[in-house]
Coordinates of C-alpha atoms and ligand atoms in Angstrom, one line a residue:
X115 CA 15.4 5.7 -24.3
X116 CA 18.9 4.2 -24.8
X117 CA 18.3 6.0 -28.8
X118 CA 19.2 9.2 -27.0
X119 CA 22.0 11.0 -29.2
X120 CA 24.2 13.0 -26.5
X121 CA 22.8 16.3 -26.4
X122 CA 19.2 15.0 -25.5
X123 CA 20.7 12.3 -23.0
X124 CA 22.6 15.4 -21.2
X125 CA 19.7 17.0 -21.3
X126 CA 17.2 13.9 -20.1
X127 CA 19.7 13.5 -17.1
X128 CA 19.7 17.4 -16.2
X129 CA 15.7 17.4 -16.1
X130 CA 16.4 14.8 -13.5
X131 CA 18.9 16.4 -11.4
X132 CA 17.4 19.8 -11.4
X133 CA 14.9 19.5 -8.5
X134 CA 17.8 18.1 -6.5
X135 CA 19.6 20.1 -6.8
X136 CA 19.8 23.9 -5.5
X137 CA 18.2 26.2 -8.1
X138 CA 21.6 28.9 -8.0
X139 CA 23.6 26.0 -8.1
X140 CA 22.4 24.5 -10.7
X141 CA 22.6 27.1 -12.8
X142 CA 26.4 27.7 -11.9
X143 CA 27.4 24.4 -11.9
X144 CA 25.4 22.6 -15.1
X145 CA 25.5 25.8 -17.6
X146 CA 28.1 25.0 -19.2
X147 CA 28.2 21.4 -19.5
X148 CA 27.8 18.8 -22.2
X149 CA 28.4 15.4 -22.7
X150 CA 30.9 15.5 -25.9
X151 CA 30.8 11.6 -25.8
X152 CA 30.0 7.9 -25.2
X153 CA 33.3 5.7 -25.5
X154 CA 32.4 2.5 -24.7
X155 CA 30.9 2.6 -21.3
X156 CA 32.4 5.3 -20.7
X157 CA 29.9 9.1 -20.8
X158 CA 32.8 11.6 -21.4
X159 CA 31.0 14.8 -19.8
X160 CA 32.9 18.2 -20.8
X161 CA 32.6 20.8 -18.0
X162 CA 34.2 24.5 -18.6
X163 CA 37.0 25.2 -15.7
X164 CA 39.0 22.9 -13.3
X165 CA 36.8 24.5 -10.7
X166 CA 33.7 23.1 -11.8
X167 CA 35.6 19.7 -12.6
X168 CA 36.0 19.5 -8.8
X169 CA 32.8 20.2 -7.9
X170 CA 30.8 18.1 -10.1
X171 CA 33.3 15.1 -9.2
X172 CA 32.9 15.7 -5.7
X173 CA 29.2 16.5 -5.4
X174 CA 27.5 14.6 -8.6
X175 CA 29.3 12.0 -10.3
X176 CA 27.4 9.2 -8.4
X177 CA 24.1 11.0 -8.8
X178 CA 24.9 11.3 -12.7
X179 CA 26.2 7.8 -13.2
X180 CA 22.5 6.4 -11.6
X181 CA 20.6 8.4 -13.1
X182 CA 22.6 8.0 -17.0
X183 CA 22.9 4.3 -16.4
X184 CA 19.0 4.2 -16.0
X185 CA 18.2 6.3 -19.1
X186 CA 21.1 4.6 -21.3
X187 CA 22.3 0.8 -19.8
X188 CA 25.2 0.9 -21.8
X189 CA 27.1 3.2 -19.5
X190 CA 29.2 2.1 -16.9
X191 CA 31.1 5.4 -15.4
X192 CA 31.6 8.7 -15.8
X193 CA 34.6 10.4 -17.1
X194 CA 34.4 14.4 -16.6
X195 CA 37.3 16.3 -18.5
X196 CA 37.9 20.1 -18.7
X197 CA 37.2 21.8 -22.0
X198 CA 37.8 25.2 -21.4
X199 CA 35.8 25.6 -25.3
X200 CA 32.3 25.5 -23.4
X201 CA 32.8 28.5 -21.4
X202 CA 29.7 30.6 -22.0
X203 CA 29.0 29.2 -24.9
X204 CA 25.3 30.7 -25.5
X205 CA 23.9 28.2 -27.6
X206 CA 25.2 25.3 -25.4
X207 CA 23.6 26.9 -22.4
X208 CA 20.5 28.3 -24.0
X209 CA 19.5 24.9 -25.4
X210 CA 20.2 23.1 -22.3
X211 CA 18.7 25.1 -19.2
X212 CA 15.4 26.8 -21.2
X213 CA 13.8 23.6 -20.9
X214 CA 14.9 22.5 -17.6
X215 CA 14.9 25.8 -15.1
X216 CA 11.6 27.3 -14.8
X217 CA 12.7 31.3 -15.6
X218 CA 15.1 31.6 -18.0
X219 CA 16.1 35.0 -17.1
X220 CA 17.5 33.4 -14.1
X221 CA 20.0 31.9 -16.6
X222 CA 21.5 35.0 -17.3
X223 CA 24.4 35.3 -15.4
X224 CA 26.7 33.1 -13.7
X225 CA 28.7 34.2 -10.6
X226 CA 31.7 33.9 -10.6
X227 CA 33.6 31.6 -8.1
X228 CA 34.1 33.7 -5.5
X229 CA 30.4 34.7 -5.3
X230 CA 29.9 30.7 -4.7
X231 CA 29.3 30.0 -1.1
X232 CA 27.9 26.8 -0.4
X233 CA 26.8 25.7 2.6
X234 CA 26.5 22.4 3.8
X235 CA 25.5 19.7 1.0
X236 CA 24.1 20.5 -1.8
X237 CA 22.0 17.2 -3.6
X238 CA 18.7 15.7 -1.7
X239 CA 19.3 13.1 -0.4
X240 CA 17.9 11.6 -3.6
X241 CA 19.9 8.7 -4.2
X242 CA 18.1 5.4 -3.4
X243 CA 19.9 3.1 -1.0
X244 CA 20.5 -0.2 -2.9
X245 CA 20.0 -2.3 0.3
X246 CA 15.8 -0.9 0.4
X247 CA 13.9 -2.9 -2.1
X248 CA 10.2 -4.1 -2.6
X249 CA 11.5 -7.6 -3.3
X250 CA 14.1 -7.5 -0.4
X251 CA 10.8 -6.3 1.8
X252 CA 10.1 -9.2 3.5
X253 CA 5.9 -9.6 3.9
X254 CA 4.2 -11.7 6.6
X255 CA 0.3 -11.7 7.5
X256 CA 0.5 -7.7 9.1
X257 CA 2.4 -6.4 6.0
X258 CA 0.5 -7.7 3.3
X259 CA -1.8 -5.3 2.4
X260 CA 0.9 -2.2 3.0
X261 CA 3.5 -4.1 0.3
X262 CA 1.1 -5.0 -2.1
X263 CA -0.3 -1.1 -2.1
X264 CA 3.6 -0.2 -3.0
X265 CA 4.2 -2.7 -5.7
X266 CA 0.8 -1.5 -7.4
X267 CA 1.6 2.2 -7.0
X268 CA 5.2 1.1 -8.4
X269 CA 3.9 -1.0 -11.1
X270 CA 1.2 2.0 -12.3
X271 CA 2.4 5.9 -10.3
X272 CA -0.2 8.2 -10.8
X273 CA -3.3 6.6 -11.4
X274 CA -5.6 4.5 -8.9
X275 CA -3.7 5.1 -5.2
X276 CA -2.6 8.7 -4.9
X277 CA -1.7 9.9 -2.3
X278 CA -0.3 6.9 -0.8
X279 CA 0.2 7.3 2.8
X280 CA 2.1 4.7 4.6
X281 CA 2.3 5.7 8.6
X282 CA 3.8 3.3 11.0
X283 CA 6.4 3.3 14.4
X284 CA 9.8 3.8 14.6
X285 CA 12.1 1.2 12.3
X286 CA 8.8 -0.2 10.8
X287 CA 10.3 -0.1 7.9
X288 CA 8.5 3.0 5.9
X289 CA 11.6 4.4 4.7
X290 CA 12.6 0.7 3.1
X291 CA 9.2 0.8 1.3
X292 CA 9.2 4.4 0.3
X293 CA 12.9 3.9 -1.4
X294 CA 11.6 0.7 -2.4
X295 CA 8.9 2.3 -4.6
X296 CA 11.2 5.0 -5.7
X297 CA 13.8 2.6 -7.3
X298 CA 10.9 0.5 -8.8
X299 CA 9.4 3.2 -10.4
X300 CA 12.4 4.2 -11.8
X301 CA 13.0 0.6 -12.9
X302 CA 10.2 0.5 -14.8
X303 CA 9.7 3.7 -16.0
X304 CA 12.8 5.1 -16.9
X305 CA 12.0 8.7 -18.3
X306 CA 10.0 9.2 -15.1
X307 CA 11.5 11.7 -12.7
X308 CA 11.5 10.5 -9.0
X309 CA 12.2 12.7 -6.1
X310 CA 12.9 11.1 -2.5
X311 CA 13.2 14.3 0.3
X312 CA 13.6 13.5 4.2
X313 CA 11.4 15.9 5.6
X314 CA 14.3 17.9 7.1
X315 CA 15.2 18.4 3.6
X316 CA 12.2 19.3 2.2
X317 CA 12.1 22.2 4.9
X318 CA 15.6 23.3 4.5
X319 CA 14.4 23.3 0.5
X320 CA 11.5 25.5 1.0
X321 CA 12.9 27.9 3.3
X322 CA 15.7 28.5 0.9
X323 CA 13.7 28.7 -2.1
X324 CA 11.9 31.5 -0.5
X325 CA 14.6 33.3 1.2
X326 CA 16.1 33.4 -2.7
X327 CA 13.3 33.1 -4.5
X328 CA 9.2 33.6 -4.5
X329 CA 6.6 30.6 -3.9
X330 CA 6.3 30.6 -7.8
X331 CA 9.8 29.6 -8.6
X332 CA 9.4 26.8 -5.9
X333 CA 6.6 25.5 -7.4
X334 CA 8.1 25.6 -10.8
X335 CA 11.0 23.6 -9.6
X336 CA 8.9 20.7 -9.3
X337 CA 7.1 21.0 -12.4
X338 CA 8.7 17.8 -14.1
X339 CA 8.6 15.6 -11.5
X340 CA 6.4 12.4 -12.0
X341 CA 6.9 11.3 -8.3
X342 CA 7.4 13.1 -5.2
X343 CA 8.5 11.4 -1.9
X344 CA 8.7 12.8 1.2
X345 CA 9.5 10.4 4.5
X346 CA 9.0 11.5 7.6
X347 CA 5.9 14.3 7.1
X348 CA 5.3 14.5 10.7
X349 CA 8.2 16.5 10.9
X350 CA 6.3 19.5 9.1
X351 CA 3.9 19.9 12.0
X352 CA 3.9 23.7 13.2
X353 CA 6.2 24.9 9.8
X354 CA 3.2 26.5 8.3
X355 CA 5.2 27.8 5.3
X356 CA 6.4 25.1 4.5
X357 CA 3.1 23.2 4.9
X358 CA 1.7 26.2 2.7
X359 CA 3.7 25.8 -0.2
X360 CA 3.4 22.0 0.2
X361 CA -0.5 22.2 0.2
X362 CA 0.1 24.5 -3.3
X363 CA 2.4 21.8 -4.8
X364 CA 0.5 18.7 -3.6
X365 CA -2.2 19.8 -5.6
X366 CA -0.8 20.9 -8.7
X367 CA 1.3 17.3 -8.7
X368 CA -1.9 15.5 -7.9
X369 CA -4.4 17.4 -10.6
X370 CA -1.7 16.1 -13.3
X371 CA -1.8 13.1 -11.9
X372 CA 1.7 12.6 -10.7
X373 CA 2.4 9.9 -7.9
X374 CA 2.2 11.3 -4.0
X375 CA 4.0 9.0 -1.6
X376 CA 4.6 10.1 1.9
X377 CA 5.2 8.5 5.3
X378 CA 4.6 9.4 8.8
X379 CA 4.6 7.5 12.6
X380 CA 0.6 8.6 12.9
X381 CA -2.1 8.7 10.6
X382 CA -3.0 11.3 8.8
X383 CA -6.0 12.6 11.5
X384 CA -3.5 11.9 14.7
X385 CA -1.1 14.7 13.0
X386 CA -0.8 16.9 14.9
X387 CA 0.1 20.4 13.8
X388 CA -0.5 19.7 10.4
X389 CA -3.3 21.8 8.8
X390 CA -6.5 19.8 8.5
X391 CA -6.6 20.4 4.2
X392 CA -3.2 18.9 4.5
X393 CA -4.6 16.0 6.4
X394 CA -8.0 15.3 4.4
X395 CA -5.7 15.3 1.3
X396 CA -3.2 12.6 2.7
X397 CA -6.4 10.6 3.0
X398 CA -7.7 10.6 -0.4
X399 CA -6.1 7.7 -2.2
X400 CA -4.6 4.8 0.1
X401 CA -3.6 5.0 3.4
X402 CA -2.0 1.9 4.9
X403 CA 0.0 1.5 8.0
X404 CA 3.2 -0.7 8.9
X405 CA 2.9 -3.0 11.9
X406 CA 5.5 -4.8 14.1
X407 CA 5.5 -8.2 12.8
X408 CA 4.7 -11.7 14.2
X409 CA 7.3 -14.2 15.0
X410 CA 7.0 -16.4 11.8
X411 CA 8.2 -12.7 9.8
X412 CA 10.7 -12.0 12.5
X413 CA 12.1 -14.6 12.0
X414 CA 12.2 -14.8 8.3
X415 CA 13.5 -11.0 8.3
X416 CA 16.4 -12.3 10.5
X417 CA 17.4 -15.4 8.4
X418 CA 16.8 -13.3 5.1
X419 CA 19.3 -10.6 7.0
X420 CA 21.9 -13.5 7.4
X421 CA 22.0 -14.5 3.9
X422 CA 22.4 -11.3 2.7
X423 CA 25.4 -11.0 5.0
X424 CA 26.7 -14.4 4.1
X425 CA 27.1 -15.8 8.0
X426 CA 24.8 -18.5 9.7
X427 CA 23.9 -18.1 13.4
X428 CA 23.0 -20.9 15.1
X429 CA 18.7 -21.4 14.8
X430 CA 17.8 -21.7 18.2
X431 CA 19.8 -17.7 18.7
X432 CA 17.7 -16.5 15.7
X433 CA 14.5 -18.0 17.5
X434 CA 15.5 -16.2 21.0
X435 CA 16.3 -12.6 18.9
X436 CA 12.6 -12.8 17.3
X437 CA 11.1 -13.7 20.3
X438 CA 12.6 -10.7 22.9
X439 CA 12.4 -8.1 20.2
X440 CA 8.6 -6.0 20.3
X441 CA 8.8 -3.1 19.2
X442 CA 11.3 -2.5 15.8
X443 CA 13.0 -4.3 12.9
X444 CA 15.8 -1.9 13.0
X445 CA 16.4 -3.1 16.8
X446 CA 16.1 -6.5 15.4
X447 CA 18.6 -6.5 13.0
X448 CA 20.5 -4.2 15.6
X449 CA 20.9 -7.0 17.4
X450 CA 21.9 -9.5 15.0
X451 CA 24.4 -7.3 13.7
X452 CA 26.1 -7.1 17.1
X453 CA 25.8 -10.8 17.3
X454 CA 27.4 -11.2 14.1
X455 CA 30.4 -8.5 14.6
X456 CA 30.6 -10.0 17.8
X457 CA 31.5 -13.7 15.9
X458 CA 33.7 -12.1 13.4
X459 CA 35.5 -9.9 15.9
X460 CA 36.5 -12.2 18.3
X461 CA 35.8 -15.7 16.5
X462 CA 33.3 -17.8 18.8
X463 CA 29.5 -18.5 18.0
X464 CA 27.1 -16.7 19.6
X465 CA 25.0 -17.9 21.8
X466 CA 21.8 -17.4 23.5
X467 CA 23.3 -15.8 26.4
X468 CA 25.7 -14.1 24.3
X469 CA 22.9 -12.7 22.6
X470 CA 21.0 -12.3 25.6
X471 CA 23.6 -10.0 26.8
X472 CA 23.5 -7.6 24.1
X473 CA 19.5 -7.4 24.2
X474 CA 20.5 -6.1 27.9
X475 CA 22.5 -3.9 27.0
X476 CA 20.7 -2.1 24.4
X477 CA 17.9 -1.9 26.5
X478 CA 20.1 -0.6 29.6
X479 CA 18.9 -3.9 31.7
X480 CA 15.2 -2.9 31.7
X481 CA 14.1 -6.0 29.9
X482 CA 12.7 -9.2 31.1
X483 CA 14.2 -11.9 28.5
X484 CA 12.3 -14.8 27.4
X485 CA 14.5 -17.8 27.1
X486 CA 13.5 -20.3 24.2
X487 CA 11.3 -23.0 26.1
X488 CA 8.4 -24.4 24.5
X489 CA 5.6 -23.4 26.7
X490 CA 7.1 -19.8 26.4
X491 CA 7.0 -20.4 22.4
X492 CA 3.3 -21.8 22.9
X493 CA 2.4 -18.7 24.6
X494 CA 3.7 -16.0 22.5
X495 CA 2.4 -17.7 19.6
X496 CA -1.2 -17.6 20.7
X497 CA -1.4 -13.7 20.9
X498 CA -1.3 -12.8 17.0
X499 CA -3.3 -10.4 17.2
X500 CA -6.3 -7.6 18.9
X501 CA -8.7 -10.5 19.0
X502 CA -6.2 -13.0 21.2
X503 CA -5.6 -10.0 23.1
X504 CA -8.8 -9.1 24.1
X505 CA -10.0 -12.7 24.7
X506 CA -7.3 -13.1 27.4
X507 CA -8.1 -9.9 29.0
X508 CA -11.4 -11.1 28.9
X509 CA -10.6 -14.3 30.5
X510 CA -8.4 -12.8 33.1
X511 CA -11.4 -10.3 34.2
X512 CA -14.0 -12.8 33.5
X513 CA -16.3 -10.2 31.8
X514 CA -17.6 -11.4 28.3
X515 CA -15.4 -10.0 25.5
X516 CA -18.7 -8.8 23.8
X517 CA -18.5 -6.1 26.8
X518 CA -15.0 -5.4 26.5
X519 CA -15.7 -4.2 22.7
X520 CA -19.0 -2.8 23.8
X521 CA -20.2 0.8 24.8
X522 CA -21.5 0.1 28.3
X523 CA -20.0 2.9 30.4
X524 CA -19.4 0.4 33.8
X525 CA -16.7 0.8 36.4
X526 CA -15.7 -2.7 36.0
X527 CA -15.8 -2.8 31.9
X528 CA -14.2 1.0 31.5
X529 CA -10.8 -0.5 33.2
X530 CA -10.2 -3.7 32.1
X531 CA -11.1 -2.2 28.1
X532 CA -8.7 0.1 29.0
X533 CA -6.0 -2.0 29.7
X534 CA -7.2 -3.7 26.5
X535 CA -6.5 -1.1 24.4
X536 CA -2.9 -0.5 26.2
X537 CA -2.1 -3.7 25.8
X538 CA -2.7 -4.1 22.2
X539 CA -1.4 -0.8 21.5
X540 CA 2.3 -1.5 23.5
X541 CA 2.4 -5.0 22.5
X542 CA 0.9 -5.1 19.0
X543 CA 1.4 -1.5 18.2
X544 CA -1.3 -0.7 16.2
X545 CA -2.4 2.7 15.7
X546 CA -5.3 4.7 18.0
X547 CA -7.5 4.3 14.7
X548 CA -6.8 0.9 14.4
X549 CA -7.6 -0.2 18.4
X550 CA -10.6 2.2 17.8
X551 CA -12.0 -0.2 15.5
X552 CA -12.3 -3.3 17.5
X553 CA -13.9 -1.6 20.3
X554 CA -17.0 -0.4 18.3
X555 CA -15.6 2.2 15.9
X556 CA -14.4 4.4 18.9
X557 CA -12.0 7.3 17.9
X558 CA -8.4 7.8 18.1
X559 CA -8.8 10.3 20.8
X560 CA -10.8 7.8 23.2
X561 CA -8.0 5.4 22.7
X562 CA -5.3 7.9 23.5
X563 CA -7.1 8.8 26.1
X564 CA -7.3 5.0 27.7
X565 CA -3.8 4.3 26.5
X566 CA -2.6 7.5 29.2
X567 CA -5.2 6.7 31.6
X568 CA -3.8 3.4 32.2
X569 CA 0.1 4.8 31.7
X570 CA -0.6 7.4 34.6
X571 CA -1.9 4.6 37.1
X572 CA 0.6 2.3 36.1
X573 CA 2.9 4.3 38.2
X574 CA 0.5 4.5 41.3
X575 CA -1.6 1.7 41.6
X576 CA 0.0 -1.4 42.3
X577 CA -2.5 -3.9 42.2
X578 CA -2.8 -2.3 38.1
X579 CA 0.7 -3.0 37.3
X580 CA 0.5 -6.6 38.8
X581 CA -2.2 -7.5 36.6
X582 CA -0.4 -5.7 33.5
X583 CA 2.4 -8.0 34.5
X584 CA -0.1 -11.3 35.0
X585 CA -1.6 -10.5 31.3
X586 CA 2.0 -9.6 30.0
X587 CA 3.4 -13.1 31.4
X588 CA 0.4 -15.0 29.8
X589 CA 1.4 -13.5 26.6
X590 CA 4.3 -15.1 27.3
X591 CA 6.3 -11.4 27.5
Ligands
ADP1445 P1 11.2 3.4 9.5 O1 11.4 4.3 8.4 O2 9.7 2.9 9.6 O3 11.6 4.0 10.8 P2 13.1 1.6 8.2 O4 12.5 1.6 6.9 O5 14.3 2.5 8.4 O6 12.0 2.0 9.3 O7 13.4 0.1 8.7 C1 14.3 -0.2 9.7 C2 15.1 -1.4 9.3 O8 14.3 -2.5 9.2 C3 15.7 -1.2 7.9 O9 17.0 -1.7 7.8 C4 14.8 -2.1 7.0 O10 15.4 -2.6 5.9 C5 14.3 -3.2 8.0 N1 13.0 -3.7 7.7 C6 11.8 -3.2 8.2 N2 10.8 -4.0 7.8 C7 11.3 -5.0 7.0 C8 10.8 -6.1 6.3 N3 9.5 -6.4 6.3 N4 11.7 -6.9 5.6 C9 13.0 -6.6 5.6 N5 13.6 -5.6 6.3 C10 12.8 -4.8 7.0
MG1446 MG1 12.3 6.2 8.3

């Protein structure tokens, strides 16, 4: 790649900006461009008027530096000078666009300025965060399998896993994995083009290619693209145009074998509002879900956080964050954060009621804190996982746990395995599926089913919520 003479390079870079970028746009903004040359580390690129100059420096110079410093390591920035030379200059723009916009005839005329409206922002939100790696990912026991599915779609897009599905809670850290992949794809394959949409922007995408365009030209838009992300897909559920010309391009990407990657807080059968050919196709290469780690990974996400950030808390505040977190990474390292601004800021160490305090606050007072004692440490270590959990529900309804898994229909079996199922799916999070499967192969719907059952008493039967509370304490929650 970094052979590229300029021309090729300019174009190589606007093959990759393209389906970021708005298709009218494009065309105003990148016809008349060319890189005139390399000085150093510097790529000179020539645009026609000091309109456009402000426009590309505003809206894409970041964009372009990436994505030229990933086709050609030699450049460092970008320098973009007016050369009033390439207006219209036919050959420049012929050359350039007929192998990058879909229609050519769309080329034909450029508005003039004052026919420019744009709304909003124009790129995706394409650019990769730097701070989302697959090597900054840290993996514990309950994220192995989901990490080692993106580093072999990364190491090899297109072939064995396609789709890959990753679904997940809140802060679980699917959009770190998904940008993950997307930077290591690019890492390794540098003349691949990789797309990353939110959802949001995926919609807003579709709805303006078709208010503009036709379905074709949206389509065609995607054409080169070796990877398609899209975060979030839950978020489609009920926009059936948009799902419709999703279902057309998810098929035309996946017969030529380009990499699928998309992520959602359900699988794909618990979506709801997505059309069912939508869902059975999310299904057909890997689907792996992110789950709410154990302590040991808590931890290790916490000290790994620290590092990056170049402060040391002391070990036993670290412990108490991991242990009075449940539900999300992003609230754990909300709360470090706070802890650490909260030492900068006004210069004392936090502490574990310091700390304590914030978790309070956050959670407007609601939460029962664990303090750091060993027996509490003993007892929230010995729930890892579904089995531990039903074992002590077992133990605390003395029914054998072979009946709590099994399919006997009893009044007192149907409760307690109901509270099973609640309690592994509020303190463990796993999916409906996922509980499903330890109490023999049920369905989602059964679980979801339990999971409200049990929420709806909780509120009017006491002698319930004291035993949630018993089996909560004994987890040591
Ligand atoms: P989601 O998209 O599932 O809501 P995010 O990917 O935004 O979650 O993750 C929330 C935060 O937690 C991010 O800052 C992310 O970097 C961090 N995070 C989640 N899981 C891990 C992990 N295993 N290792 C390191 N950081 C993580
Ligand atoms: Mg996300």
């Amino acid at each position: 790649m970094d052979t590229l003479d300029t021309k090729e390079l300019w174009r190589q870079i606007l093959l990759r900006l393209y389906p970021t970028v708005r298709h009218d746009h494009f065309i105003t903004w990148f016809a008349d461009t060319a890189v005139l040359r390399i000085d150093g580390g510097m790529l000179v690129l020539g645009v026609p008027t000091q309109f456009a100059y402000s426009w590309l420096a505003q809206h894409y110079r970041e964009r372009i530096i990436e994505i030229a410093k990933v086709l050609k390591p030699e450049v460092e920035d970008i320098s973009i000078v007016v050369d009033a030379a390439l207006s219209n200059k036919d050959d420049v723009r012929k050359v350039l666009l007929t192998s990058i916009v879909p229609d050519v005839k769309k080329v034909r005329k450029l508005p003039n300025k004052q026919e420019v409206k744009v709304v909003g922002s124009d790129t995706v939100s394409y650019m990769f965060n730097p701070k989302y790696t697959l090597s900054n990912f840290i993996v514990g026991k309950h994220n192995r399998l989901v990490h080692a599915a993106c580093q072999a779609v990364a190491a090899n897009p297109g072939s064995q896993w396609n789709p890959l599905f990753i679904y997940g809670g809140v802060g679980l850290g699917k959009t770190h994995l998904l940008q993950g992949i997307g930077r290591e794809i690019l890492k390794n394959f540098p003349d691949k083009i990789v797309v990353y949409f939110s959802s949001e922007r995926f919609l807003n995408e579709v709805v303006d290619a078709i208010k503009k365009f036709n379905a074709h030209d949206f389509k065609a838009r995607y054409r080169n693209v070796d990877c398609l992300i899209i975060d979030d897909i839950q978020l489609l559920a009920d926009k059936d145009r948009t799902q419709e010309e999703f279902f057309h391009l998810f098929n035309e990407l996946y017969n030529a074998n380009k990499q699928i990657i998309l992520s959602s807080d359900r699988p794909p059968k618990e979506l709801a509002g997505i059309e069912t050919r939508l869902q059975s196709r999310f299904e057909m290469g890997m689907v792996a879900e992110t789950h709410f780690p154990d302590y040991e990974t808590r931890l290790a996400i916490l000290q790994n956080k620290c590092s990056e950030q170049q402060v040391m808390l002391p070990p036993e505040v670290l412990d108490f964050i991991a242990y009075n977190i449940h539900h999300s990474i992003r609230e754990l390292e909300g709360v470090l954060m706070q802890a650490v601004a909260q030492m900068r800021l006004e210069n004392v160490t936090p502490t574990v009621k310091s700390v304590g305090a914030i978790i309070r606050k956050l959670d407007r007072g609601s939460k029962d804190l664990v303090g750091v004692t060993k027996e509490q440490m003993d007892a929230k270590l010995s729930i890892r996982n579904a089995e531990d959990v039903i074992n002590l529900v077992a133990d605390y309804y003395r029914i054998p746990s072979s009946e709590l898994r099994g399919t006997l229909r009893k009044r007192e079996i149907m409760l307690p395995r109901q509270v099973c199922m609640y309690l592994i799916y509020e303190v463990l999070g796993h999916s409906y599926d996922t509980i499903g499967d330890y109490f023999s192969g049920r369905n989602h719907t059964t679980v979801l089913h339990s999971y409200n059952k049990v929420k709806s008493k909780l509120a009017k039967d006491s002698k319930l919520l004291q035993d949630i509370h018993a089996l909560k304490k004994d987890m040591g929650l």
